[in-house]
Amino acid sequence: MKMRLTIDIDDMDYAGLLRVLIPHLKREDIPLPDAIINAAQKKGVIEGFLRFIPRKKQDELVVSVVNKNRSRIIRRGEKIAEGWGIQLKISDMHLKGVPDKPHKEKTPSV
């Protein structure tokens, strides 16, 4: 039997995620300038770069990096689980953006 675990993430440290993933990915699958990739392990480099990119583009960048490198991330996830003593086989994973729900205006009670 297959099982699906879905995790909704409201806010993610994109710089931290990229810093962790970059060493495990193929360079050509990372849509960042070479200078950023080379210096990615230094705290503040990716944060500084992302500061100049609109949030929507940051979202697209992270979704693209994760989905292009799905099999590498899956293998890494299986290794992490194995380190925790959990034997499992991940059949697939993907990341997609979900539009934010508009906030409902609260009407004052009278």
PDB file of C-alpha atoms in Angstrom:
ATOM      1  CA  MET A   1       0.000   0.000   0.000  1.00  0.00           C
ATOM      2  CA  LYS A   2       1.254   3.500  -0.786  1.00  0.00           C
ATOM      3  CA  MET A   3       0.782   6.306   1.675  1.00  0.00           C
ATOM      4  CA  ARG A   4       0.913  10.016   1.067  1.00  0.00           C
ATOM      5  CA  LEU A   5       2.131  12.519   3.604  1.00  0.00           C
ATOM      6  CA  THR A   6       1.329  16.112   2.670  1.00  0.00           C
ATOM      7  CA  ILE A   7       2.835  18.997   4.581  1.00  0.00           C
ATOM      8  CA  ASP A   8       1.523  22.518   4.081  1.00  0.00           C
ATOM      9  CA  ILE A   9       4.245  25.093   4.658  1.00  0.00           C
ATOM     10  CA  ASP A  10       3.246  28.694   5.289  1.00  0.00           C
ATOM     11  CA  ASP A  11       6.713  30.160   5.574  1.00  0.00           C
ATOM     12  CA  MET A  12      10.106  28.708   4.729  1.00  0.00           C
ATOM     13  CA  ASP A  13      13.656  29.958   5.039  1.00  0.00           C
ATOM     14  CA  TYR A  14      14.483  29.797   1.313  1.00  0.00           C
ATOM     15  CA  ALA A  15      18.117  30.709   1.868  1.00  0.00           C
ATOM     16  CA  GLY A  16      18.532  27.949   4.449  1.00  0.00           C
ATOM     17  CA  LEU A  17      16.806  25.416   2.197  1.00  0.00           C
ATOM     18  CA  LEU A  18      18.996  26.362  -0.771  1.00  0.00           C
ATOM     19  CA  ARG A  19      22.137  26.285   1.380  1.00  0.00           C
ATOM     20  CA  VAL A  20      21.311  22.708   2.459  1.00  0.00           C
ATOM     21  CA  LEU A  21      20.305  21.499  -1.019  1.00  0.00           C
ATOM     22  CA  ILE A  22      23.040  23.054  -3.190  1.00  0.00           C
ATOM     23  CA  PRO A  23      25.817  20.585  -2.228  1.00  0.00           C
ATOM     24  CA  HIS A  24      23.563  17.672  -3.272  1.00  0.00           C
ATOM     25  CA  LEU A  25      22.367  19.054  -6.627  1.00  0.00           C
ATOM     26  CA  LYS A  26      23.788  19.207 -10.104  1.00  0.00           C
ATOM     27  CA  ARG A  27      25.125  22.698 -10.737  1.00  0.00           C
ATOM     28  CA  GLU A  28      23.217  23.070 -14.025  1.00  0.00           C
ATOM     29  CA  ASP A  29      19.933  22.441 -12.182  1.00  0.00           C
ATOM     30  CA  ILE A  30      20.414  25.437  -9.901  1.00  0.00           C
ATOM     31  CA  PRO A  31      19.123  28.649 -11.512  1.00  0.00           C
ATOM     32  CA  LEU A  32      21.469  30.902  -9.537  1.00  0.00           C
ATOM     33  CA  PRO A  33      24.570  32.804 -10.683  1.00  0.00           C
ATOM     34  CA  ASP A  34      27.846  30.837 -10.299  1.00  0.00           C
ATOM     35  CA  ALA A  35      29.205  33.375  -7.813  1.00  0.00           C
ATOM     36  CA  ILE A  36      26.208  32.750  -5.523  1.00  0.00           C
ATOM     37  CA  ILE A  37      26.541  28.962  -5.833  1.00  0.00           C
ATOM     38  CA  ASN A  38      30.279  29.121  -5.079  1.00  0.00           C
ATOM     39  CA  ALA A  39      29.732  31.224  -1.956  1.00  0.00           C
ATOM     40  CA  ALA A  40      26.430  29.618  -0.908  1.00  0.00           C
ATOM     41  CA  GLN A  41      27.753  28.077   2.317  1.00  0.00           C
ATOM     42  CA  LYS A  42      28.685  31.486   3.690  1.00  0.00           C
ATOM     43  CA  LYS A  43      25.821  32.852   5.762  1.00  0.00           C
ATOM     44  CA  GLY A  44      24.324  35.971   4.234  1.00  0.00           C
ATOM     45  CA  VAL A  45      25.254  35.364   0.577  1.00  0.00           C
ATOM     46  CA  ILE A  46      22.014  33.715  -0.522  1.00  0.00           C
ATOM     47  CA  GLU A  47      20.002  35.992   1.772  1.00  0.00           C
ATOM     48  CA  GLY A  48      21.598  39.029   0.122  1.00  0.00           C
ATOM     49  CA  PHE A  49      20.875  37.704  -3.354  1.00  0.00           C
ATOM     50  CA  LEU A  50      17.249  36.824  -2.572  1.00  0.00           C
ATOM     51  CA  ARG A  51      16.655  40.279  -1.108  1.00  0.00           C
ATOM     52  CA  PHE A  52      16.752  41.684  -4.658  1.00  0.00           C
ATOM     53  CA  ILE A  53      14.244  39.183  -6.068  1.00  0.00           C
ATOM     54  CA  PRO A  54      10.477  39.662  -5.624  1.00  0.00           C
ATOM     55  CA  ARG A  55       8.847  37.090  -3.322  1.00  0.00           C
ATOM     56  CA  LYS A  56       6.847  35.576  -6.221  1.00  0.00           C
ATOM     57  CA  LYS A  57      10.098  34.914  -8.140  1.00  0.00           C
ATOM     58  CA  GLN A  58      11.678  33.439  -4.988  1.00  0.00           C
ATOM     59  CA  ASP A  59       8.697  31.060  -4.723  1.00  0.00           C
ATOM     60  CA  GLU A  60       9.100  30.032  -8.371  1.00  0.00           C
ATOM     61  CA  LEU A  61      12.862  29.557  -7.945  1.00  0.00           C
ATOM     62  CA  VAL A  62      12.509  27.248  -4.937  1.00  0.00           C
ATOM     63  CA  VAL A  63       9.687  25.223  -6.520  1.00  0.00           C
ATOM     64  CA  SER A  64      11.795  24.841  -9.678  1.00  0.00           C
ATOM     65  CA  VAL A  65      14.951  23.765  -7.809  1.00  0.00           C
ATOM     66  CA  VAL A  66      13.062  21.198  -5.704  1.00  0.00           C
ATOM     67  CA  ASN A  67      11.107  19.721  -8.612  1.00  0.00           C
ATOM     68  CA  LYS A  68      14.085  19.560 -11.001  1.00  0.00           C
ATOM     69  CA  ASN A  69      16.077  17.714  -8.335  1.00  0.00           C
ATOM     70  CA  ARG A  70      13.278  15.507  -7.066  1.00  0.00           C
ATOM     71  CA  SER A  71      15.148  12.187  -7.357  1.00  0.00           C
ATOM     72  CA  ARG A  72      18.246  13.515  -5.558  1.00  0.00           C
ATOM     73  CA  ILE A  73      16.122  14.950  -2.751  1.00  0.00           C
ATOM     74  CA  ILE A  74      14.184  11.674  -2.471  1.00  0.00           C
ATOM     75  CA  ARG A  75      17.418   9.681  -2.152  1.00  0.00           C
ATOM     76  CA  ARG A  76      18.662  12.099   0.508  1.00  0.00           C
ATOM     77  CA  GLY A  77      15.343  11.810   2.384  1.00  0.00           C
ATOM     78  CA  GLU A  78      15.597   8.019   2.334  1.00  0.00           C
ATOM     79  CA  LYS A  79      19.156   8.232   3.724  1.00  0.00           C
ATOM     80  CA  ILE A  80      18.023  10.582   6.498  1.00  0.00           C
ATOM     81  CA  ALA A  81      15.162   8.224   7.428  1.00  0.00           C
ATOM     82  CA  GLU A  82      17.621   5.306   7.418  1.00  0.00           C
ATOM     83  CA  GLY A  83      19.811   7.259   9.852  1.00  0.00           C
ATOM     84  CA  TRP A  84      16.784   7.528  12.126  1.00  0.00           C
ATOM     85  CA  GLY A  85      16.302   3.754  11.901  1.00  0.00           C
ATOM     86  CA  ILE A  86      13.326   3.989   9.529  1.00  0.00           C
ATOM     87  CA  GLN A  87      13.515   1.891   6.358  1.00  0.00           C
ATOM     88  CA  LEU A  88      11.330   3.394   3.657  1.00  0.00           C
ATOM     89  CA  LYS A  89      11.136   3.936  -0.087  1.00  0.00           C
ATOM     90  CA  ILE A  90       9.820   7.302  -1.242  1.00  0.00           C
ATOM     91  CA  SER A  91       8.088   6.825  -4.601  1.00  0.00           C
ATOM     92  CA  ASP A  92       7.640  10.491  -5.496  1.00  0.00           C
ATOM     93  CA  MET A  93       7.570  14.045  -4.184  1.00  0.00           C
ATOM     94  CA  HIS A  94       6.948  17.488  -5.564  1.00  0.00           C
ATOM     95  CA  LEU A  95       6.567  21.026  -4.369  1.00  0.00           C
ATOM     96  CA  LYS A  96       3.916  23.365  -5.676  1.00  0.00           C
ATOM     97  CA  GLY A  97       2.749  26.806  -4.771  1.00  0.00           C
ATOM     98  CA  VAL A  98      -0.723  27.226  -3.387  1.00  0.00           C
ATOM     99  CA  PRO A  99      -2.274  30.684  -3.695  1.00  0.00           C
ATOM    100  CA  ASP A 100      -2.879  32.423  -0.415  1.00  0.00           C
ATOM    101  CA  LYS A 101      -6.494  32.606   0.661  1.00  0.00           C
ATOM    102  CA  PRO A 102      -7.745  36.162   0.937  1.00  0.00           C
ATOM    103  CA  HIS A 103      -8.171  37.282   4.510  1.00  0.00           C
ATOM    104  CA  LYS A 104     -11.776  37.730   5.525  1.00  0.00           C
ATOM    105  CA  GLU A 105     -12.505  41.112   6.981  1.00  0.00           C
ATOM    106  CA  LYS A 106     -13.857  40.797  10.487  1.00  0.00           C
ATOM    107  CA  THR A 107     -16.986  42.794  10.931  1.00  0.00           C
ATOM    108  CA  PRO A 108     -17.251  44.504  14.276  1.00  0.00           C
ATOM    109  CA  SER A 109     -19.960  43.102  16.489  1.00  0.00           C
ATOM    110  CA  VAL A 110     -22.493  45.578  17.720  1.00  0.00           C
TER     111      VAL A 110
END
